């Protein structure tokens, strides 16, 4: 349970004599001491031209205040300062830990009894039309689990989400009731279905942030160039709207403008006498943006995505809370790391390799300036990344972290030698394998021979 692990981590004593009592920690400390010596020796060689690695961080040269200001090339205009989290927020992920046996469903959806922390909320769904007027499915399990929410359904509009646990239906407790009885209870009730649902916050998947891209016509309000200009717009997972002159410019050129949508007013506009026009009024400044789509469907797609970006749900996945807490700890205090040691990260903008002390834990790679640095400078959320060994330039062995989509960043890391690279690659693959996309977890769970009811 990640929450209990987080609490244990908070209580972890940091005194040197306590750590020294653990023989495995003593071995680790000795190994780190040897690595520091190797690092200092390598720096001496570097000054005489004997090393091909250029490091902008030296042992002991950065204190905790300086470390906060180092640019790792990871910052992506989101709230998780210093961490690259784009791919994590682009989809829903569930944590299965070491439970990777194909005979078992992921722990987030498992029927095995486990202590859980439930966050309850009330969902009211207006009855629609057709055979399935509410638009969701429930799976036979104890407790009853929501396994599917139809797109554009009344259930989705009311905020029901996959993974929600049914606690009460129209005021009646259903935690120990067969799912068929709970379904009948809903069908015989009023046209507004009132349900109390809960989310297991220790395993509940994150809600992906909205994303949208495509061509729109933007109204130009310049005194010189008035009219509509076709531009390529990209709404990112962090809630910022970018636009470019052409589609090919995305990722290659700086955007012409970037607008923060959180708190903005989004809606259809009829004042210009033109169809499929909608407007955006950002919270800061006094400017109004007018956009024109090519169809009503396209306009609705943008309105929905932009409205979600304007009114984000500020609720962290519990794992995000854990990682942010871990950044405040020194490297030795992160419990049971999967891999640790020195790695060099390629800064592609400057074509230099920057050295970090790295800790790998549950799909997160933490970067520290040195072994003694606190807090962590930042890190990388690894969900969905593919790890491989590549050659890059003069280096014949480099760790490539490739994202599942071209819109996200590719990272290159390098250890001191080929064997160290292989050790890191094995650990990185195992750590990433602890996470499963929500749709795959649901599919695996639904493929089991269990009953299901569509509502």
mmCIF file of N, CA, C and O in Angstrom, residues 64 88 105 137 174 255 279-280 292 294 318 366 370 378 397:
data_model
loop_
_atom_site.group_PDB
_atom_site.id
_atom_site.type_symbol
_atom_site.label_atom_id
_atom_site.label_comp_id
_atom_site.label_asym_id
_atom_site.label_seq_id
_atom_site.Cartn_x
_atom_site.Cartn_y
_atom_site.Cartn_z
ATOM 1 N N UNK A 64 22.158 23.131 -1.007
ATOM 2 C CA UNK A 64 20.742 22.837 -1.196
ATOM 3 C C UNK A 64 20.004 23.980 -1.876
ATOM 4 O O UNK A 64 19.055 23.759 -2.601
ATOM 5 N N UNK A 88 2.921 10.810 -17.750
ATOM 6 C CA UNK A 88 2.087 10.328 -16.639
ATOM 7 C C UNK A 88 0.719 10.990 -16.674
ATOM 8 O O UNK A 88 -0.308 10.345 -16.446
ATOM 9 N N UNK A 105 -5.024 -10.301 -11.392
ATOM 10 C CA UNK A 105 -5.325 -8.970 -11.887
ATOM 11 C C UNK A 105 -4.477 -7.974 -11.124
ATOM 12 O O UNK A 105 -3.993 -8.269 -10.037
ATOM 13 N N UNK A 137 -21.028 0.673 -16.677
ATOM 14 C CA UNK A 137 -21.086 -0.752 -16.351
ATOM 15 C C UNK A 137 -20.544 -0.975 -14.949
ATOM 16 O O UNK A 137 -19.633 -0.262 -14.509
ATOM 17 N N UNK A 174 -24.943 -0.689 -0.494
ATOM 18 C CA UNK A 174 -24.806 -1.825 -1.407
ATOM 19 C C UNK A 174 -23.445 -2.500 -1.278
ATOM 20 O O UNK A 174 -23.069 -3.304 -2.133
ATOM 21 N N UNK A 255 6.491 28.353 -29.988
ATOM 22 C CA UNK A 255 5.122 28.732 -30.326
ATOM 23 C C UNK A 255 4.999 30.240 -30.487
ATOM 24 O O UNK A 255 5.755 31.012 -29.880
ATOM 25 N N UNK A 279 -15.041 31.564 -27.929
ATOM 26 C CA UNK A 279 -14.087 32.534 -27.400
ATOM 27 C C UNK A 279 -13.452 32.029 -26.114
ATOM 28 O O UNK A 279 -13.980 31.147 -25.431
ATOM 29 N N UNK A 280 -12.323 32.611 -25.815
ATOM 30 C CA UNK A 280 -11.583 32.311 -24.582
ATOM 31 C C UNK A 280 -11.148 33.624 -23.962
ATOM 32 O O UNK A 280 -10.481 34.435 -24.618
ATOM 33 N N UNK A 292 -12.383 29.938 -34.616
ATOM 34 C CA UNK A 292 -13.421 29.416 -35.510
ATOM 35 C C UNK A 292 -13.029 28.018 -35.962
ATOM 36 O O UNK A 292 -11.932 27.820 -36.514
ATOM 37 N N UNK A 294 -14.032 24.219 -38.002
ATOM 38 C CA UNK A 294 -14.555 23.881 -39.329
ATOM 39 C C UNK A 294 -15.919 23.202 -39.271
ATOM 40 O O UNK A 294 -16.586 23.073 -40.288
ATOM 41 N N UNK A 318 -2.029 9.618 -5.375
ATOM 42 C CA UNK A 318 -1.269 9.487 -4.127
ATOM 43 C C UNK A 318 0.208 9.247 -4.415
ATOM 44 O O UNK A 318 1.069 9.661 -3.647
ATOM 45 N N UNK A 366 14.943 9.870 -9.494
ATOM 46 C CA UNK A 366 15.231 11.121 -8.780
ATOM 47 C C UNK A 366 16.661 11.557 -9.108
ATOM 48 O O UNK A 366 17.590 10.744 -9.093
ATOM 49 N N UNK A 370 24.566 15.795 -5.670
ATOM 50 C CA UNK A 370 25.587 14.913 -5.107
ATOM 51 C C UNK A 370 24.918 13.981 -4.120
ATOM 52 O O UNK A 370 23.720 14.095 -3.833
ATOM 53 N N UNK A 378 15.217 17.251 -9.092
ATOM 54 C CA UNK A 378 14.073 16.959 -9.942
ATOM 55 C C UNK A 378 14.058 15.486 -10.277
ATOM 56 O O UNK A 378 14.643 14.681 -9.550
ATOM 57 N N UNK A 397 27.678 3.019 -25.863
ATOM 58 C CA UNK A 397 26.670 2.476 -24.947
ATOM 59 C C UNK A 397 26.000 3.615 -24.187
ATOM 60 O O UNK A 397 26.600 4.219 -23.298
#
